[in-house]
XYZ file of C-alpha atoms in Angstrom:
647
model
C 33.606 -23.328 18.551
C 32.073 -20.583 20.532
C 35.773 -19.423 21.281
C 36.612 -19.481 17.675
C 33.546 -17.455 16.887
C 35.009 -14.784 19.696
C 38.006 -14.846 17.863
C 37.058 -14.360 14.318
C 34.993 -11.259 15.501
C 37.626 -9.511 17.422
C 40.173 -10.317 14.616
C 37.859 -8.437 12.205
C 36.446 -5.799 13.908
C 39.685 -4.386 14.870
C 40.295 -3.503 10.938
C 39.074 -0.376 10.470
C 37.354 -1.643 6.962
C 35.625 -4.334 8.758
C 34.662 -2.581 12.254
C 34.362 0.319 14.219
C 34.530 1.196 18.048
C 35.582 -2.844 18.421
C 31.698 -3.730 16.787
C 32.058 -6.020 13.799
C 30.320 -4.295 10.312
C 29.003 -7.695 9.382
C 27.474 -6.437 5.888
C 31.112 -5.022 5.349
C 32.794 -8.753 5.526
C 30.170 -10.355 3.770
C 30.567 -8.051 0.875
C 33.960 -8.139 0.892
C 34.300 -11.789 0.779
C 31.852 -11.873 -2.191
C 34.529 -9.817 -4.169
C 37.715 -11.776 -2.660
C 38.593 -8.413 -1.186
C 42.450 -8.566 -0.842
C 42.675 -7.268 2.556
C 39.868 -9.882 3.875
C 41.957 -12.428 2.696
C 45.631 -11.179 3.971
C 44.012 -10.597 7.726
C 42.857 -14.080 7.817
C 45.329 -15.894 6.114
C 47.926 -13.707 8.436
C 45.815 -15.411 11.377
C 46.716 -19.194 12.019
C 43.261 -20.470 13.216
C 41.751 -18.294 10.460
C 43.561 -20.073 8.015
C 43.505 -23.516 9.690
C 39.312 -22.943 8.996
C 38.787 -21.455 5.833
C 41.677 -22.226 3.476
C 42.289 -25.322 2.213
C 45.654 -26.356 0.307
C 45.029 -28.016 -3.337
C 48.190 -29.137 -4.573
C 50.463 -26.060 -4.210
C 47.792 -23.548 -3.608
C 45.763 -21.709 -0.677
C 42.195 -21.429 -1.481
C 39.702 -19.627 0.444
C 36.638 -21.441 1.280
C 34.032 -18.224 0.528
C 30.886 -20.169 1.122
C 32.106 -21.487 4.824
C 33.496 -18.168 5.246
C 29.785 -16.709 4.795
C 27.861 -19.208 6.500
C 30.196 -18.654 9.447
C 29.903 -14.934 9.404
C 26.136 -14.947 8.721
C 25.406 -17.484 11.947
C 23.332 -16.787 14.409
C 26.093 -17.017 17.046
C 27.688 -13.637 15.679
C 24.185 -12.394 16.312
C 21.878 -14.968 18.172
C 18.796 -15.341 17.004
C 18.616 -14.132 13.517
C 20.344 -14.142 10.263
C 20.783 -10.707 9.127
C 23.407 -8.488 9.359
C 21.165 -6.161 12.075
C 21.254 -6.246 15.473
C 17.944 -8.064 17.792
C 17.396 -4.096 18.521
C 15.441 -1.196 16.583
C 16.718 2.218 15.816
C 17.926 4.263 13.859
C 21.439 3.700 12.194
C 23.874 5.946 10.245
C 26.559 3.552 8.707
C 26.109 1.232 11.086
C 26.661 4.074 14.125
C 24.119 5.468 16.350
C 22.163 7.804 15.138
C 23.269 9.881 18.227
C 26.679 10.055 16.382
C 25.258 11.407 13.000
C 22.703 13.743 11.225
C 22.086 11.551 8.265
C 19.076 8.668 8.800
C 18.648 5.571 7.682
C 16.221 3.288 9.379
C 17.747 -0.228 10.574
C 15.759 -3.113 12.306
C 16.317 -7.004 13.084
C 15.532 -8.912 9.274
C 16.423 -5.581 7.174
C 18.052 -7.566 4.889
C 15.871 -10.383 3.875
C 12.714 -11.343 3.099
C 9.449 -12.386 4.437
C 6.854 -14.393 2.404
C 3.817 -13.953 4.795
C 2.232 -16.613 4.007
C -0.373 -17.360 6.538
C -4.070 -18.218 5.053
C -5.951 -17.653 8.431
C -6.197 -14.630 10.479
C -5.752 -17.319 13.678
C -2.375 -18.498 12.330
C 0.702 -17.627 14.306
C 3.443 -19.676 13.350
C 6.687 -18.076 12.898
C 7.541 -17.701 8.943
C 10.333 -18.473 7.327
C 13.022 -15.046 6.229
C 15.102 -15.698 2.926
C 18.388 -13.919 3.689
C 19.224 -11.141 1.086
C 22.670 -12.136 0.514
C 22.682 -15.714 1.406
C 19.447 -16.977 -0.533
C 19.349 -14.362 -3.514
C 19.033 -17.721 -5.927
C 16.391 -19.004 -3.919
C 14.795 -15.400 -3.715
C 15.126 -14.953 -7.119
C 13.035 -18.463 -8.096
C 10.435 -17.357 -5.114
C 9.544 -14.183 -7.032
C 9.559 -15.669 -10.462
C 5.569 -15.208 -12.261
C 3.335 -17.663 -11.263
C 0.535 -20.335 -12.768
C -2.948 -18.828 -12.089
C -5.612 -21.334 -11.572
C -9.929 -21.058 -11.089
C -10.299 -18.622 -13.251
C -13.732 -17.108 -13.425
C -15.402 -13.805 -14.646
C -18.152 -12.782 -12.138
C -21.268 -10.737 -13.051
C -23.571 -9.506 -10.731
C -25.927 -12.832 -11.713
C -23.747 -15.579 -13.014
C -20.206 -16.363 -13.461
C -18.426 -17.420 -16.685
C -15.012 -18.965 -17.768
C -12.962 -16.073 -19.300
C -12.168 -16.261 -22.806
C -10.896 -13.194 -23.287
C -8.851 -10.966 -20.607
C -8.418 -7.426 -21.018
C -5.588 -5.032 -19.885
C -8.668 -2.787 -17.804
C -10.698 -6.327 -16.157
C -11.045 -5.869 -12.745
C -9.230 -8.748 -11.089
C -9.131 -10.349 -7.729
C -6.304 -12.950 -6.886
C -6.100 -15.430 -4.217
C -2.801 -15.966 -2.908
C 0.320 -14.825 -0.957
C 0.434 -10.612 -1.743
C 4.278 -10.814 -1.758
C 4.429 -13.170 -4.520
C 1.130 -11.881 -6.373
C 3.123 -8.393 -6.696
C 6.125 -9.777 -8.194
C 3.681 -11.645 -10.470
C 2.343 -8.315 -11.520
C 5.546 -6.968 -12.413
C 5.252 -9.125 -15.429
C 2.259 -7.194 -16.857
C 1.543 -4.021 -14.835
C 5.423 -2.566 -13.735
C 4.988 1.282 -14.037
C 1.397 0.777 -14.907
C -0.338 1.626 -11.762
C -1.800 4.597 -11.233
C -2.815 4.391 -7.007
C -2.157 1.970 -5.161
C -4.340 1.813 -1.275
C -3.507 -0.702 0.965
C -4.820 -1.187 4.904
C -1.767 -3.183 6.196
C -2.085 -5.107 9.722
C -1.172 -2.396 12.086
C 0.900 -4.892 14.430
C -1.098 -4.157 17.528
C -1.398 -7.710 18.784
C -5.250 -7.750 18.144
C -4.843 -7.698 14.125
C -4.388 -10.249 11.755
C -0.491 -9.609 11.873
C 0.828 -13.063 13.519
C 4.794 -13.475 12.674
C 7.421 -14.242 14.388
C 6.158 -12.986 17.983
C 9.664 -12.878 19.284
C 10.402 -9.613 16.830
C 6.881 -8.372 16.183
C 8.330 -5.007 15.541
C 11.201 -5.905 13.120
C 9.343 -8.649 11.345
C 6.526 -6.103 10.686
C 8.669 -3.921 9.194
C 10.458 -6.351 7.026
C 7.103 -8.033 5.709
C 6.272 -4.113 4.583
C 9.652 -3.295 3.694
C 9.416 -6.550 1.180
C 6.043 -5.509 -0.101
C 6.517 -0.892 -0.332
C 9.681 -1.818 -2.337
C 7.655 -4.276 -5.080
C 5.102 -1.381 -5.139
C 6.785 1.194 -5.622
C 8.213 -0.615 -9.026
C 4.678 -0.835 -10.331
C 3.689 2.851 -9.886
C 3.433 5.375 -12.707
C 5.969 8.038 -12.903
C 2.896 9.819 -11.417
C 1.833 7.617 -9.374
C 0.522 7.636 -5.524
C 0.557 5.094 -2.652
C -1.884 5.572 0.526
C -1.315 3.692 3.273
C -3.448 3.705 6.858
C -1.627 2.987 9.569
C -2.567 3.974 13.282
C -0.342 5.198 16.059
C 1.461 1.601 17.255
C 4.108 1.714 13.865
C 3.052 5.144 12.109
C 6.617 6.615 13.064
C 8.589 3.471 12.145
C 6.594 3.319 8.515
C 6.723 7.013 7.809
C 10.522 6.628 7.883
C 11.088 3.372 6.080
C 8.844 5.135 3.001
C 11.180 8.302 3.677
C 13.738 5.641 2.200
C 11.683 3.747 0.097
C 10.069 6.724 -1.468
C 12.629 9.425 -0.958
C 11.860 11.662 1.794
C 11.544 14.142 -1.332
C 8.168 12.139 -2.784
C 6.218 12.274 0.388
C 3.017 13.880 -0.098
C 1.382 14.110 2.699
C -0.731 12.390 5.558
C -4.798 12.381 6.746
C -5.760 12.322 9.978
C -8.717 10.356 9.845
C -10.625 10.706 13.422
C -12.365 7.268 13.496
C -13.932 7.437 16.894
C -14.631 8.652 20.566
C -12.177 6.984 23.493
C -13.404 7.957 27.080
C -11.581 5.433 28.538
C -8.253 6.652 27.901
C -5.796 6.655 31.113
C -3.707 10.020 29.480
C -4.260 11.133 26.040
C -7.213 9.659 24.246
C -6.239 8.209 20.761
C -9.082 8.675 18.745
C -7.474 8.535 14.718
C -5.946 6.993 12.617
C -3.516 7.903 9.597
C -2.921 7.768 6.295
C 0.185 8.175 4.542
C 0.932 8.686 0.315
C 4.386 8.937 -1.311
C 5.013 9.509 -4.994
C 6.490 7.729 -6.909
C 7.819 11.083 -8.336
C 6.261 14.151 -6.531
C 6.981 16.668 -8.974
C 5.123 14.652 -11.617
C 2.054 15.335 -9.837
C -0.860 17.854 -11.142
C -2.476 19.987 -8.543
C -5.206 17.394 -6.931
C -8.534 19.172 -6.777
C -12.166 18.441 -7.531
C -15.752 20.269 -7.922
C -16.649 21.000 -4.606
C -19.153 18.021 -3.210
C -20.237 20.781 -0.719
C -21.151 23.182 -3.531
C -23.062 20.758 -4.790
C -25.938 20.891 -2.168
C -26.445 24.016 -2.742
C -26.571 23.266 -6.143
C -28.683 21.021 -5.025
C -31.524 23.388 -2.974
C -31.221 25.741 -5.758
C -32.290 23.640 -8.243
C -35.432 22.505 -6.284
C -35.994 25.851 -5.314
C -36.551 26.714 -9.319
C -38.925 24.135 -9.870
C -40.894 25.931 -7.534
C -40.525 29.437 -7.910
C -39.486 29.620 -11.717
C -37.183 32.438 -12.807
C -37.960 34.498 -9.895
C -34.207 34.873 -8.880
C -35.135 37.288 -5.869
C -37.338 34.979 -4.232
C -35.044 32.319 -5.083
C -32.090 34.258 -3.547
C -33.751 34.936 -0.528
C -35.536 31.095 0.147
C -31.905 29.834 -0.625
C -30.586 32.713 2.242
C -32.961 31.312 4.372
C -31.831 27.537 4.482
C -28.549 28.339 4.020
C -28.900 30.449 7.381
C -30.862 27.207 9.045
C -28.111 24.179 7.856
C -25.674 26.326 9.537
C -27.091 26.594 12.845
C -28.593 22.947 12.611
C -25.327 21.231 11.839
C -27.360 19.067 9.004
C -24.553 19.525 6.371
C -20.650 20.961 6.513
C -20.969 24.206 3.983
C -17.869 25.701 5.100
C -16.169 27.169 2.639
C -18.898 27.568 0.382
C -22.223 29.092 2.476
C -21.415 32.324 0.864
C -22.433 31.152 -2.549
C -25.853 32.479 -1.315
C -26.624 35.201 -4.637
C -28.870 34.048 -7.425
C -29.285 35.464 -10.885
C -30.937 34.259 -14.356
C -27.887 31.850 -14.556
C -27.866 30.184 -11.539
C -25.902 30.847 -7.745
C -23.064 32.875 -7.184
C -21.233 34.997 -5.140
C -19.605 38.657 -6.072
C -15.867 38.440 -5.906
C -13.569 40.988 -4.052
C -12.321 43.186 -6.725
C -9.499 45.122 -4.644
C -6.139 44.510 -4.842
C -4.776 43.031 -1.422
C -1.627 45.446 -1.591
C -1.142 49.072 -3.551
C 0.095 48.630 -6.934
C -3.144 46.801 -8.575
C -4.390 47.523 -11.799
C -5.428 50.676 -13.026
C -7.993 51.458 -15.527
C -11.367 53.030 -15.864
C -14.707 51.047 -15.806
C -17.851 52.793 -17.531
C -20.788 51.846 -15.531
C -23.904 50.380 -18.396
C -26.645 52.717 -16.958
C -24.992 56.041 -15.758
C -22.175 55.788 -18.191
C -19.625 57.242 -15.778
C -16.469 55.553 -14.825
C -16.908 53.374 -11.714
C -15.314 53.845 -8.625
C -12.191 52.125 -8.426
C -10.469 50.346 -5.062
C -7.963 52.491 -3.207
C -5.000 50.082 -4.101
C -6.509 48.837 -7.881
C -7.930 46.084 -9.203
C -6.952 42.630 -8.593
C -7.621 41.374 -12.056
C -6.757 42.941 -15.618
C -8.873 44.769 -17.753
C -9.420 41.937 -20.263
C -10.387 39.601 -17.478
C -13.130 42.111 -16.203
C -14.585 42.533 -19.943
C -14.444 38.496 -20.492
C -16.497 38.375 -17.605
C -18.866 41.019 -18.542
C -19.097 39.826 -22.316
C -20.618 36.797 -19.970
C -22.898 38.521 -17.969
C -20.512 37.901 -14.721
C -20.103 41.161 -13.815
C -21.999 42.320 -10.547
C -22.548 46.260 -11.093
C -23.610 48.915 -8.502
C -26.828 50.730 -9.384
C -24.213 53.662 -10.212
C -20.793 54.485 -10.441
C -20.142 54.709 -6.845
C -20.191 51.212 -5.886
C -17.224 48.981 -7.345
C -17.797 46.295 -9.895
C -17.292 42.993 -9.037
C -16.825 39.681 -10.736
C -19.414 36.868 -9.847
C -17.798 33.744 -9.326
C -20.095 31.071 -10.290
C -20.821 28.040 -8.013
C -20.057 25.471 -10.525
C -16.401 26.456 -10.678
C -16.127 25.788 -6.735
C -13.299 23.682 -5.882
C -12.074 21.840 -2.849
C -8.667 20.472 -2.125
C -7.767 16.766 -0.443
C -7.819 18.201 3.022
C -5.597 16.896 5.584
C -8.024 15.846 8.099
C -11.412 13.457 7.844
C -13.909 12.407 10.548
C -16.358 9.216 9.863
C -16.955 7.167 13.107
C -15.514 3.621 11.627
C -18.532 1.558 12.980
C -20.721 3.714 10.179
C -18.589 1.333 7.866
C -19.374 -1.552 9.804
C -22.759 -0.668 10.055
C -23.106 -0.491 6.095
C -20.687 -3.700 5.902
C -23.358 -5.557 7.843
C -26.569 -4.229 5.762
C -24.720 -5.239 2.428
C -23.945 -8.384 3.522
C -27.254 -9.715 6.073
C -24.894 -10.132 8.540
C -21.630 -9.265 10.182
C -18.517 -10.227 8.194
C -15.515 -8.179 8.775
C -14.043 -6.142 11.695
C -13.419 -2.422 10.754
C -13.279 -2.554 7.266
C -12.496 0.539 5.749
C -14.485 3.515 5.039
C -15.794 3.245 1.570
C -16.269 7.260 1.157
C -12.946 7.733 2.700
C -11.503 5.745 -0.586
C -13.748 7.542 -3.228
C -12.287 10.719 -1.851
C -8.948 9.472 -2.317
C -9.568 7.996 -5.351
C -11.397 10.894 -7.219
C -8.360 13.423 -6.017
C -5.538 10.732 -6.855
C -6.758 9.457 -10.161
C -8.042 10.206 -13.365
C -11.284 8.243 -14.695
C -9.705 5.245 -16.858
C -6.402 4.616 -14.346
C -5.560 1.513 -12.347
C -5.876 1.038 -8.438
C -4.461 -1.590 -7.002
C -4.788 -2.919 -3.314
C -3.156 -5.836 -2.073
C -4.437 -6.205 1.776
C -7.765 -6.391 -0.095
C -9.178 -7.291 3.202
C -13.038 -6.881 3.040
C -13.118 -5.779 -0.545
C -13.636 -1.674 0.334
C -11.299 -0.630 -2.613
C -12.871 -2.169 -5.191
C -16.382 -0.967 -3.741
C -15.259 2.151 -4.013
C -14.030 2.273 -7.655
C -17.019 0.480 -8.657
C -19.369 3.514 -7.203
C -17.497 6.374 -8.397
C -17.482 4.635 -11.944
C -21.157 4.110 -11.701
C -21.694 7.925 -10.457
C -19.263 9.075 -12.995
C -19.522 7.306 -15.831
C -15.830 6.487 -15.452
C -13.780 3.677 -16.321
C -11.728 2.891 -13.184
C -10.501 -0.594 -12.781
C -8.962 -2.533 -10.147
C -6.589 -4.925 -8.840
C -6.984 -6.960 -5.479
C -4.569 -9.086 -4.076
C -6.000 -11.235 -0.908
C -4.978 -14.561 0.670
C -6.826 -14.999 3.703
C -9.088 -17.678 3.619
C -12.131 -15.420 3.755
C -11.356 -13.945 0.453
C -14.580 -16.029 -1.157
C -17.279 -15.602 1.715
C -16.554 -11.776 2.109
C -14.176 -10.181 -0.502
C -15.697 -11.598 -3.712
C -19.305 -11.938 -2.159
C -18.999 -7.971 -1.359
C -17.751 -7.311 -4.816
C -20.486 -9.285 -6.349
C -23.073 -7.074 -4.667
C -21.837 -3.982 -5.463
C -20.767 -4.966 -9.242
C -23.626 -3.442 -11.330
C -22.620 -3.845 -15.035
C -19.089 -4.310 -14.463
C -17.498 -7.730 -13.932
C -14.622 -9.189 -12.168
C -12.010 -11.616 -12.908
C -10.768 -13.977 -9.769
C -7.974 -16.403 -9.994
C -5.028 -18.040 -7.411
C -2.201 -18.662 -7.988
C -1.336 -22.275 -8.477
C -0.214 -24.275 -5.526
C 2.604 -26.032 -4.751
C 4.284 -26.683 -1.577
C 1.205 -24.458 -0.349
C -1.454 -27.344 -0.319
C 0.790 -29.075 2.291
C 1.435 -25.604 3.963
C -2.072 -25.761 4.337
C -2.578 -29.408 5.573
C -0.005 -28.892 8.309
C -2.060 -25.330 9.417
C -5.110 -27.445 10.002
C -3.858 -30.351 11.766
C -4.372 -29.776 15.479
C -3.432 -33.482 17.025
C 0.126 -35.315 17.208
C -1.064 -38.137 15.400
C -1.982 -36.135 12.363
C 1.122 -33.910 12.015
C 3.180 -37.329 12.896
C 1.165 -38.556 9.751
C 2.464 -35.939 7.742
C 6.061 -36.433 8.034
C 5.977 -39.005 6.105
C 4.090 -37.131 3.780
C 6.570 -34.315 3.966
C 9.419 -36.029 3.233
C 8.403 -37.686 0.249
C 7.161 -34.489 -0.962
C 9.221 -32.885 -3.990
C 9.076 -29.586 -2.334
C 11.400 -30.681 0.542
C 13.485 -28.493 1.265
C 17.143 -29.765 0.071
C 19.158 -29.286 2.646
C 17.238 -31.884 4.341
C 17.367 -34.349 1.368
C 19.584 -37.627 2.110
C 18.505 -37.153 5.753
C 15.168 -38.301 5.773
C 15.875 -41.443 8.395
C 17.870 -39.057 10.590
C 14.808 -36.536 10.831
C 12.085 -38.428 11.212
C 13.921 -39.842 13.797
C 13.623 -36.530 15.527
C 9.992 -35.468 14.279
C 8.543 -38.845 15.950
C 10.675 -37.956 18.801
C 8.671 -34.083 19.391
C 6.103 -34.383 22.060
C 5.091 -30.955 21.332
C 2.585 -30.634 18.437
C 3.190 -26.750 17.711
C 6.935 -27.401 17.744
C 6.140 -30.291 15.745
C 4.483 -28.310 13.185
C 6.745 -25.364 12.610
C 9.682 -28.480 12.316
C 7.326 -29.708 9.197
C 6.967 -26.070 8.213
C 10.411 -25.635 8.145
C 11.336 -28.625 5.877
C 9.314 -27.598 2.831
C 10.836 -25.439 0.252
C 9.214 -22.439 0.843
C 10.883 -20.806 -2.581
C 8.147 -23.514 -4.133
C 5.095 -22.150 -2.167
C 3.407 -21.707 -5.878
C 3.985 -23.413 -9.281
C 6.255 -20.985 -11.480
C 4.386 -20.233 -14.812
C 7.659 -21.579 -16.819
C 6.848 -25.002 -15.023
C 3.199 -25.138 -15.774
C 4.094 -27.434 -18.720
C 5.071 -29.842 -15.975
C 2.776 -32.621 -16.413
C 2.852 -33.694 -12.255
C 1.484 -30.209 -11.395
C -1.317 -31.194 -13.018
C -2.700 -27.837 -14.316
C -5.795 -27.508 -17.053
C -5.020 -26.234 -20.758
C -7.691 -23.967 -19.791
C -5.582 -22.523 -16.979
C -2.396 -22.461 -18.976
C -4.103 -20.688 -21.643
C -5.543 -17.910 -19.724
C -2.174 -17.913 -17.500
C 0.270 -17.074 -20.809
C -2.953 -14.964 -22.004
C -2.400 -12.968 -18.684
C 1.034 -12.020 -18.803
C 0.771 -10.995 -22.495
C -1.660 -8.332 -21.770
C -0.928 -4.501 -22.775
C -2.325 -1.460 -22.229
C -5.669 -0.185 -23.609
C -6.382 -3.726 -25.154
C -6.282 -7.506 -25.170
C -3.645 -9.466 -24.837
């Protein structure tokens, strides 16, 4: 067999169609024999053991075999160890050449082409997960990212919890369950709906909760995020931004799968976010992280800026420095000088940028504007000074501004003027109109977030969760006041704490989507949220098991008696997989035979239909699955929901 395999390859990939510099172009064959490409089938029938193998006569016709044709091609002996059209290497590919060979870039890896669930519950799992194959499973794919049932539905408050009886397009929601499936659940209701998505994937560093398929950690990682970025993207306004943190182990690799993802057109930009101090580093000492957005359409996008939260302490000092002195603006002015002067050299707050907002009249804190023109050819016109009633001194290469803009501003009482002509006018820009832009580059030390993790919670919970003011910033830039965020690595809950604060500083109506399925989504997520609610509320639900509550039995099981135990169970389960139905004698056989007991759990693993992890929502009618009215009501009530309203 291994000869014939040797043989089919070298037949192919010496057709220029089907191969190039004698390497077979696997994804070539297989879409040619999908469309009975003419020249697939002359080569092979023109070859004797070709057509000995995949043509069968029927009466007076040759027919070709396509599906042993593709399960030949697509076996792991053309490419051991994997079922993808890829080779067990990463890179960077141009039409299946090295990149070496060509200027255009796309990125390639082991698993490109199919699909990982992730469906592990426990950040100590490790087993190796099943990948649907693009091209070989799209049925199967297509049934695994059908909506699902949603079950335990409740409406949190701060105090008590309730059964929903009415959802609403803008609830906050939290859902338990695998993230790939939960986003293709979403599709239903939210596609193009979603105004910023955040998400704090496992970085793949080995210490994370990141646990598939050790033997291609790399390509496996970027699959599971390939699978996910490419469901997310579908969801996002036409103006709408994804942020991703990432650190230095697979920042590279990401920022070029989102180049083709996104379009290398839609990204945005990345933060540096400096998280900590490393003395113990050997060369260079890693101390950030980053975080990367994409549009979904980058020339959609307004200007992101905001009132200026440094302004604001001055804002701030100058208000409290009224109280005390009243409407006397020069001893205002020159108290305000004065601390100004002293934050500076003390450190105690960052007021670059806006430390020369340090004037004060009867309307509040300014500062005088430069009136010149930065180049000759400014405008030109004559200024009458209100006291001397001469014209003003102009600059040597004009004004910067027209003349109605310097009369708006005076009708105002914004114009700062000389005691006489000889000193310029200038326009006072007022403090309140100080803006500040998304900058590039943020500094919190990380364990600050742990630190306030911990005090919210009693205790210690989570390790590194994100930086809450990190996310408000991100937030308040990215979105306006009534849009959607979703997250689905909810991991401690940080998102939705930091919607909930900027809508209770605000007075906007944020809402949010998690998505969560490790098995600490109850003890920290949801008690996190619950803490930080105020008058909002959340709605939690799962999504309905199926083959996931024996997914789950076979996770905990630790002995070979137990998993032996569950073979039976397994194969009278109606989520066995069907390729091994008819066989059960014949596998069992080899189950009771495994002296191994993690071998003998991925072989259970393996056997369940993993297309059947959940219970599709057209099923839930289905009297074995067992599911409430209650939950079938609010599940059709959920996927009937529309914008700005009820379902």
């Amino acid at each position: 067999m291994n000869d014939l395999y040797r043989h089919i390859q070298s037949l192919l990939a010496a057709d220029p169609a089907f191969g190039a510099g004698g390497r077979l172009l696997r994804n070539s064959v297989l879409e040619a024999a999908r469309r009975l490409d003419a020249r697939l089938l002359q080569l092979l029938l023109a070859d004797s053991r070709a057509r000995q193998y995949f043509f069968r006569p029927v009466q007076d016709i040759t027919v070709f075999d396509v599906n042993r044709f593709t399960r030949f091609i697509a076996s792991s002996r053309f490419l051991p160890g994997s079922l993808t059209a890829f080779k067990n290497k990463i890179g960077l590919t141009v039409n299946e050449e090295l990149i070496a060979e060509n200027n255009s870039v796309v990125l390639a890896f082991p698993y490109k082409d199919a699909v990982l669930p992730g469906g592990q519950t426990r950040e100590n799992d490790r087993h190796n997960e099943l990948f649907f194959h693009e091209t070989l499973d799209a049925e199967r794919i297509d049934r695994l990212f059908e909506p699902k049932a949603l079950i335990r539905w409740t409406r949190l408050f701060r105090e008590n919890d309730e059964k929903p009886q009415r959802l609403s397009y803008n609830d906050n929601f939290l859902i338990k369950g695998n993230n790939l499936i939960t986003l293709h659940s979403l599709k239903a209701v939210y596609a193009g709906k979603i105004k910023l998505i955040y998400i704090d994937p496992p970085y793949n560093t080995g210490k994370d909760s990141f646990g598939y398929n050790d033997g291609f950690s790399h390509s496996t990682w970027l699959t599971f995020m390939k699978n996910r970025l490419e469901v997310a993207r579908t969801l996002l306004r036409g103006d709408g931004v994804i942020f991703i943190s990432i650190d230095i182990n697979e920042q590279a690799y990401l920022k070029v799968l989102c180049d083709e993802i996104f379009g290398r057109a839609n990204f945005v930009g990345e933060i540096i976010w400096e998280t900590a101090t490393d003395n113990n580093a050997t060369q260079i000492s890693v101390e950030h992280e980053y975080v990367l957005c994409y549009a979904r359409n980058k020339t959609a996008l307004p200007k992101w800026q905001r009132p200026s939260e440094k302004a604001q302490i001055i804002i701030n000092r100058y208000r409290a420095l009224k109280k005390t002195f009243g409407a006397d603006t020069d001893k205002i002015e020159k108290e305000l000088r004065k601390w100004i002067n002293n934050v500076k050299k003390s450190n105690r707050h960052d007021l670059s940028g806006v430390s020369h907002y340090c004037y004060v009249d009867d309307k509040g804190v300014f500062y005088p504007g430069n009136s010149a023109n930065t180049r000759p050819g400014g405008y030109d016109f004559d200024i009458i000074h209100p006291t001397t009633k001469k014209v003003c001194r102009k600059p040597a290469n004009g004004y910067r501004w027209p003349e109605t803009t310097f009369w708006r501003a005076a009708e105002k009482g914004d114009v700062l003027w000389g005691v006489d002509e000889t000193t310029v006018p200038r326009i006072k820009k007022r403090i309140e109109t100080a803006t500040e832009l998304l900058k590039g580059y943020y500094y919190e030390d990380n364990r600050k977030s742990t630190r306030a993790l911990t005090g919210l919670m009693g205790k210690k919970v989570f390790e590194n969760p994100k930086s809450v003011n990190l996310l408000k910033k991100i937030i308040s830039f990215a979105s306006d006041e009534n849009d959607i965020i979703l997250d689905f690595f909810a991991g401690s809950g940080s998102t939705a704490q930091a919607v909930l604060e900027l809508n209770a500083e605000s007075g906007g109506r944020r809402s949010f989507i998690l998505c969560e399925q490790m098995d600490y989504i109850e003890d920290v997520t949801l008690a996190r949220i619950r803490r930080v609610l105020g008058r909002e509320s959340l709605v939690y639900m799962e999504l309905a098991p199926g083959a996931r509550k024996l997914v789950d039995k076979i996770a905990a099981a630790t002995t070979l008696p137990r998993l032996r135990k569950l073979a039976d169970e397994v194969l009278a389960d109606p989520f066995l997989y069907y390729g091994a139905a008819h066989k059960e004698e014949e596998i069992l056989s080899l189950l009771r035979g495994e002296s191994d007991p993690e071998n003998l759990r991925q072989m259970l693993l393996a056997l369940l239909d993993q297309n059947m992890l959940y219970i599709p929502r057209d099923e839930m009618a289905d009297g074995d699955w067992a599911l409430t009215d209650e939950d079938k009501k609010l599940t059709d009530q959920f996927y009937r929901l529309q914008a700005h309203g009820t379902e």
